Coordinates of C-alpha atoms in Angstrom, one line a residue:
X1 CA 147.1 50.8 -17.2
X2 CA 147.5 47.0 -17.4
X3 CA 149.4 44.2 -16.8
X4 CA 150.3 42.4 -13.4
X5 CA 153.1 45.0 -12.8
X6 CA 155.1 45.5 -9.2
X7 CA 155.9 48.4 -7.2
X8 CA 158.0 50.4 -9.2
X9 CA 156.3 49.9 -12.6
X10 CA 152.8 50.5 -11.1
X11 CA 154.9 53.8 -9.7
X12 CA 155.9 54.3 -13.9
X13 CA 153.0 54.3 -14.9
X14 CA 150.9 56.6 -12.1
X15 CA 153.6 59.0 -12.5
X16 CA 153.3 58.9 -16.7
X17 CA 149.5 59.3 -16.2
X18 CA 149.4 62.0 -13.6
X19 CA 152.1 63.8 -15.7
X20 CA 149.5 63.6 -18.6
X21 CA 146.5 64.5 -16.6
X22 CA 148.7 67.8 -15.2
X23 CA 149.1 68.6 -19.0
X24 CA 145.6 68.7 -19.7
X25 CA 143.6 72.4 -19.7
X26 CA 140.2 73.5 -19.9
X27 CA 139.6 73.3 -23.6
X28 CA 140.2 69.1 -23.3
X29 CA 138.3 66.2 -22.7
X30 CA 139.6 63.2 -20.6
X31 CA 138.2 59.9 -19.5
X32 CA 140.5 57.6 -16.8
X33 CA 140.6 53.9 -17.4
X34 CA 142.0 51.6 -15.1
X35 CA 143.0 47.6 -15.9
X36 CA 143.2 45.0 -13.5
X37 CA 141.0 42.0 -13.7
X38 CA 138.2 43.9 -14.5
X39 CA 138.2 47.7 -16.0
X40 CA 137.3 50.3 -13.8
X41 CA 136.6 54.3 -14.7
X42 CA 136.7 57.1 -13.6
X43 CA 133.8 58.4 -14.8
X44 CA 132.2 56.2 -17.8
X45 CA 132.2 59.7 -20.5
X46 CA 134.4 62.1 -21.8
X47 CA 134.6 65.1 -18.4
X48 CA 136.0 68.3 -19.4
X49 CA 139.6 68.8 -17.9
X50 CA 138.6 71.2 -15.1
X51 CA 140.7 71.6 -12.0
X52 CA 138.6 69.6 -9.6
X53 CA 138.1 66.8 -12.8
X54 CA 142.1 66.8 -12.8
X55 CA 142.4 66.6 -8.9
X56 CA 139.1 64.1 -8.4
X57 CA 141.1 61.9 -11.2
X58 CA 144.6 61.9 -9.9
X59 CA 142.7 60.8 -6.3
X60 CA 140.5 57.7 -8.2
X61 CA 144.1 56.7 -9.4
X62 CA 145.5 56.8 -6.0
X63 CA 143.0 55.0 -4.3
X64 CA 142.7 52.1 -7.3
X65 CA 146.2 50.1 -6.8
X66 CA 144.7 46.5 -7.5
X67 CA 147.5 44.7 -9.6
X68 CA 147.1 41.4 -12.1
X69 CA 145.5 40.9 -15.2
X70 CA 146.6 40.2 -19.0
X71 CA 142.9 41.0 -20.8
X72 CA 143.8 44.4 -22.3
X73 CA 141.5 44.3 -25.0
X74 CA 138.5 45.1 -22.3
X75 CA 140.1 48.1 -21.8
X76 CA 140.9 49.2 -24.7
X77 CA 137.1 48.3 -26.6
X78 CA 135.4 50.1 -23.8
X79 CA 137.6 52.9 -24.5
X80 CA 137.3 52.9 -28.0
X81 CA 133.5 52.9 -27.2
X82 CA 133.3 55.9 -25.0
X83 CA 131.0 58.7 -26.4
X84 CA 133.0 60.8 -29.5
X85 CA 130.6 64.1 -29.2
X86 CA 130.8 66.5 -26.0
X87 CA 129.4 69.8 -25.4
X88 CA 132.0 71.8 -27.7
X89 CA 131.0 69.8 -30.5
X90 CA 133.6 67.4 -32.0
X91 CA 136.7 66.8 -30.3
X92 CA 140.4 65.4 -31.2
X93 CA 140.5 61.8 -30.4
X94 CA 143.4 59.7 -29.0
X95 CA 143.8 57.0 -26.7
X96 CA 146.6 56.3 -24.6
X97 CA 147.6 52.9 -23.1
X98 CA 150.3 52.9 -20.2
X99 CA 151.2 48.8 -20.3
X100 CA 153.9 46.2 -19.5
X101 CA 153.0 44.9 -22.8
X102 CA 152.1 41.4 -20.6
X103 CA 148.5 40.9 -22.3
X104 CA 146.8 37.4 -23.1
X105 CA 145.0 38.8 -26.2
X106 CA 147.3 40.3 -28.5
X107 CA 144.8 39.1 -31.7
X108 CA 142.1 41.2 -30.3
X109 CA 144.0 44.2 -29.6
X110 CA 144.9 44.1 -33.2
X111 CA 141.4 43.8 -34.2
X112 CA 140.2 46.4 -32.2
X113 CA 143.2 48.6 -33.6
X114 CA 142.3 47.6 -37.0
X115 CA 138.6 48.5 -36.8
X116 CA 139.3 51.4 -35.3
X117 CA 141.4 52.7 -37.9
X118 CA 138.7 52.4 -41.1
X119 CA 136.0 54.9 -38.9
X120 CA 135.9 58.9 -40.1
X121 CA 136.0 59.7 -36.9
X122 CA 138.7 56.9 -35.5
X123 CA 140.5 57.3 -32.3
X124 CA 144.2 57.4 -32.7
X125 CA 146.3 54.9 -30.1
X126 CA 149.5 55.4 -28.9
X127 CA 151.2 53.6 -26.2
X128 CA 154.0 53.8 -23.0
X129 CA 155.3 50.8 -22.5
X130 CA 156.9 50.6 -19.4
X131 CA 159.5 47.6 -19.1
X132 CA 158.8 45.9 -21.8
X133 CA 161.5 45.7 -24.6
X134 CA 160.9 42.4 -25.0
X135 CA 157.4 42.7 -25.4
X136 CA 157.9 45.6 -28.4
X137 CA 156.3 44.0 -30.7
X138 CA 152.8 44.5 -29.1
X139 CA 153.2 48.2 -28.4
X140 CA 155.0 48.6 -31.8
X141 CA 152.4 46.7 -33.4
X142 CA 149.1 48.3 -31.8
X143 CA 150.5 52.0 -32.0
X144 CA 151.2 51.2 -35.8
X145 CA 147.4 49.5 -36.5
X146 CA 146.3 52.6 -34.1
X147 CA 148.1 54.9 -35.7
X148 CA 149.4 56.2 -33.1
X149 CA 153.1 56.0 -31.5
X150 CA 154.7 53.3 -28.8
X151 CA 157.4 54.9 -26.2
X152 CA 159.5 52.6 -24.4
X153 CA 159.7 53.7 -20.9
X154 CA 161.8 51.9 -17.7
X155 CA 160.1 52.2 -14.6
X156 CA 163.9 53.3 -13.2
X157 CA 163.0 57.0 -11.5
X158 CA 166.4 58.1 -12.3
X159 CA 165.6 58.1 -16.2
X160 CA 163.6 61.0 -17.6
X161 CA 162.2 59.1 -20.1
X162 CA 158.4 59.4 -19.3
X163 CA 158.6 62.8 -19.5
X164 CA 159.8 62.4 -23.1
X165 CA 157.7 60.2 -24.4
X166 CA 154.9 62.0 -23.1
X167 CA 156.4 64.9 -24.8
X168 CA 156.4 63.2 -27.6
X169 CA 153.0 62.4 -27.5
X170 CA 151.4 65.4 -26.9
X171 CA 153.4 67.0 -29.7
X172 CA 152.0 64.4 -32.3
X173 CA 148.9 65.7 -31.1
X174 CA 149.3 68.6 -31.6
X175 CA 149.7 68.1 -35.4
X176 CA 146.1 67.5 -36.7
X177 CA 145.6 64.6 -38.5
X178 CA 142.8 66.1 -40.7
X179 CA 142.3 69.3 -41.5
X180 CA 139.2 71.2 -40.4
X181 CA 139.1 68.8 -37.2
X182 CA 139.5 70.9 -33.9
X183 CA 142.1 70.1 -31.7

């Protein structure tokens, strides 16, 4: 979540992550990240994707609507830093940035992405962009370095588009990247 967006994106991009969360069973790992001037979480490790996780979530998103900031690449190292082991053993790794693509530190994103991408054990990152075709080149460019995928979302409610980006997503996650990993 990022960016100094208004109403309806900040309603884009809830919607896009509570769609996401809703997808989410049992067998998977989660960890919520919120960016505004600072980077707030829901919990700071991976929790297992349990009903009441889901629910408790979807509520610390609800009651966390500060708006403003441009410093994704806070977010994004302290998710990239979040613990890779839980109590299944290893676990499929991806990271998922809902943003307006209005950031201030577009070089360290790229580094982050970059050193990300040499580790065994590296965390895909894949982005919805929400507004932002003008800003492409950052999503493009960070999924790519990630690689992950960028979607290019509007925050119109009338377009069904978040739900198929997010379809897309979760299918390229579904395909494993390396075989013997479990997903």
């Amino acid at each position: 979540h990022s960016g100094s967006m208004g109403g309806a994106k900040w309603k884009a991009a809830d919607w896009a992550v509570n769609s996401f969360l809703s997808t989410l069973n049992d067998r998977d790992y989660f960890a919520l990240g919120l960016f505004h001037n600072t980077t707030t979480w829901f919990k700071k490790h991976l929790v297992p994707a349990t009903e009441s996780n889901v629910h408790a979530a979807t509520r610390y998103l609800d009651e966390n609507r500060d708006s403003g900031g441009t410093n994704l690449g806070v977010a994004l190292e302290q998710a990239l830093g979040l613990g890779r082991k839980t109590a299944q053993g290893s676990t499929a790794r991806h990271v998922l940035v809902v943003t307006d693509a209005q950031v201030s530190d577009e070089a360290r994103l790229f580094r982050l992405a970059d050193a990300e991408s040499q580790r065994d054990d590296r965390r895909r990152i894949n982005v919805i962009c929400i507004d932002a075709a003008p800003n492409s080149f950052l999503a493009n460019e960070l999924a790519e370095r990630g690689g992950g995928v960028a979607y290019f979302v509007t925050s119109d409610p009338q377009e069904e588009d978040v739900t198929t980006a997010l379809e897309g997503i979760l299918a390229d996650w579904a395909e494993p990247t390396l075989v013997h990993l479990r997903l």
